[in-house]
Phi, psi and omega in degrees: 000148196227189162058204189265014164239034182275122147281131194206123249205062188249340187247017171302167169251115235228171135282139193256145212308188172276354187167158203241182167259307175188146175243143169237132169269092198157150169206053164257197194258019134267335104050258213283308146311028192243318161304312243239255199275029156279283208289347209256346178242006173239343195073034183241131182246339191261099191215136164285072214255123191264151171178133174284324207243270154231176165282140178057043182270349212235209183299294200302004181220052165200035172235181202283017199017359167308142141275118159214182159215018171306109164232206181215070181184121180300002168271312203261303187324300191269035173255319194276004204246352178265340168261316159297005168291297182315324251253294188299001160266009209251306187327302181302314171332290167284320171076064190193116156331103142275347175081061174274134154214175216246053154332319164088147177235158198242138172241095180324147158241119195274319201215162191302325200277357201269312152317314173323311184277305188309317169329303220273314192296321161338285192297312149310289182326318182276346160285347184252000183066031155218144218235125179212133191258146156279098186244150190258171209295340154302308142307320150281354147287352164299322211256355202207073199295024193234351177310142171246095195294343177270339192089004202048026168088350184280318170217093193260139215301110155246019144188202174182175193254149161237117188243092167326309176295352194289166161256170162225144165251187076349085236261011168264333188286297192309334164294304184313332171261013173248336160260023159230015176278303186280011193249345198270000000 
């Protein structure tokens, strides 16, 4: 049985031992992936995942669920561009729906200096080999016919960026399928 129809016995509450191998504080998807490869590429199995609350009560079930690696610092970009790689793999990894889908992302620009900053990241991205395009307002209604180019008359769009790799997961499927990975 695969997917969201796996019986998985994950959300029991355990007492907890006199000691770990290693404990983690957190039980979000980095937490839980963080568990998820100590055992399955280091082999430490005896881990502890700590959470006050529920899984994915925290930062992982209150973000924009985008994947990208546009970022604008030469340290992150290939951090982040080494994780949408993973991502896009992860779902067949885990043998769990993450709802990953593979979509591209649009960053609107209202004002000059704001374009200004997509340019200068652009540019890095693309000296770093990932790719985000400058596009002028036509062209993002070309990749995105529902853009509304006035702005709603207040500040109307004068150009934006486009990152073809960008993405979305599901950031609840990825918790959940990442605590429900080490149990099978």
């Amino acid at each position: 049985m695969t997917g969201l129809l796996r019986k998985v016995r994950f959300l029991e509450q355990h007492e907890l031992g006199p000691r770990y191998d290693v404990v983690i504080v957190g039980g979000g998807v980095n937490g839980l992936s963080l568990a998820y490869h100590l055992a399955e590429v280091h082999g430490i199995r005896d881990v502890a995942v700590l959470e006050r609350s529920y899984l994915g009560s925290g930062a992982s079930g209150r973000n924009t669920q985008v994947l990208r690696a546009n970022y604008n610092t030469p340290e992150t970009v290939p951090l982040y561009e080494g994780s949408l790689r993973m991502y896009r793999t992860l779902s067949q990894e885990l043998d769990f729906n993450i709802l990953f889908t593979d979509q591209g992302e649009l960053d609107l620009c209202h004002t000059p200096d704001s374009l200004r900053v997509e340019r200068e990241k652009s540019l890095l991205n693309r000296a770093l080999g990932v790719r985000t395009d400058i596009l002028t307002p036509e062209e993002a209604l070309k990749v995105c016919p529902l853009v509304d180019l006035t702005g709603g008359g207040e500040l109307p769009v004068v150009g934006a960026s486009y990152h073809p790799p960008g993405a979305f997961a599901r950031h609840h499927a990825v918790v959940w399928g990442y605590a429900a990975a080490p149990h099978r």
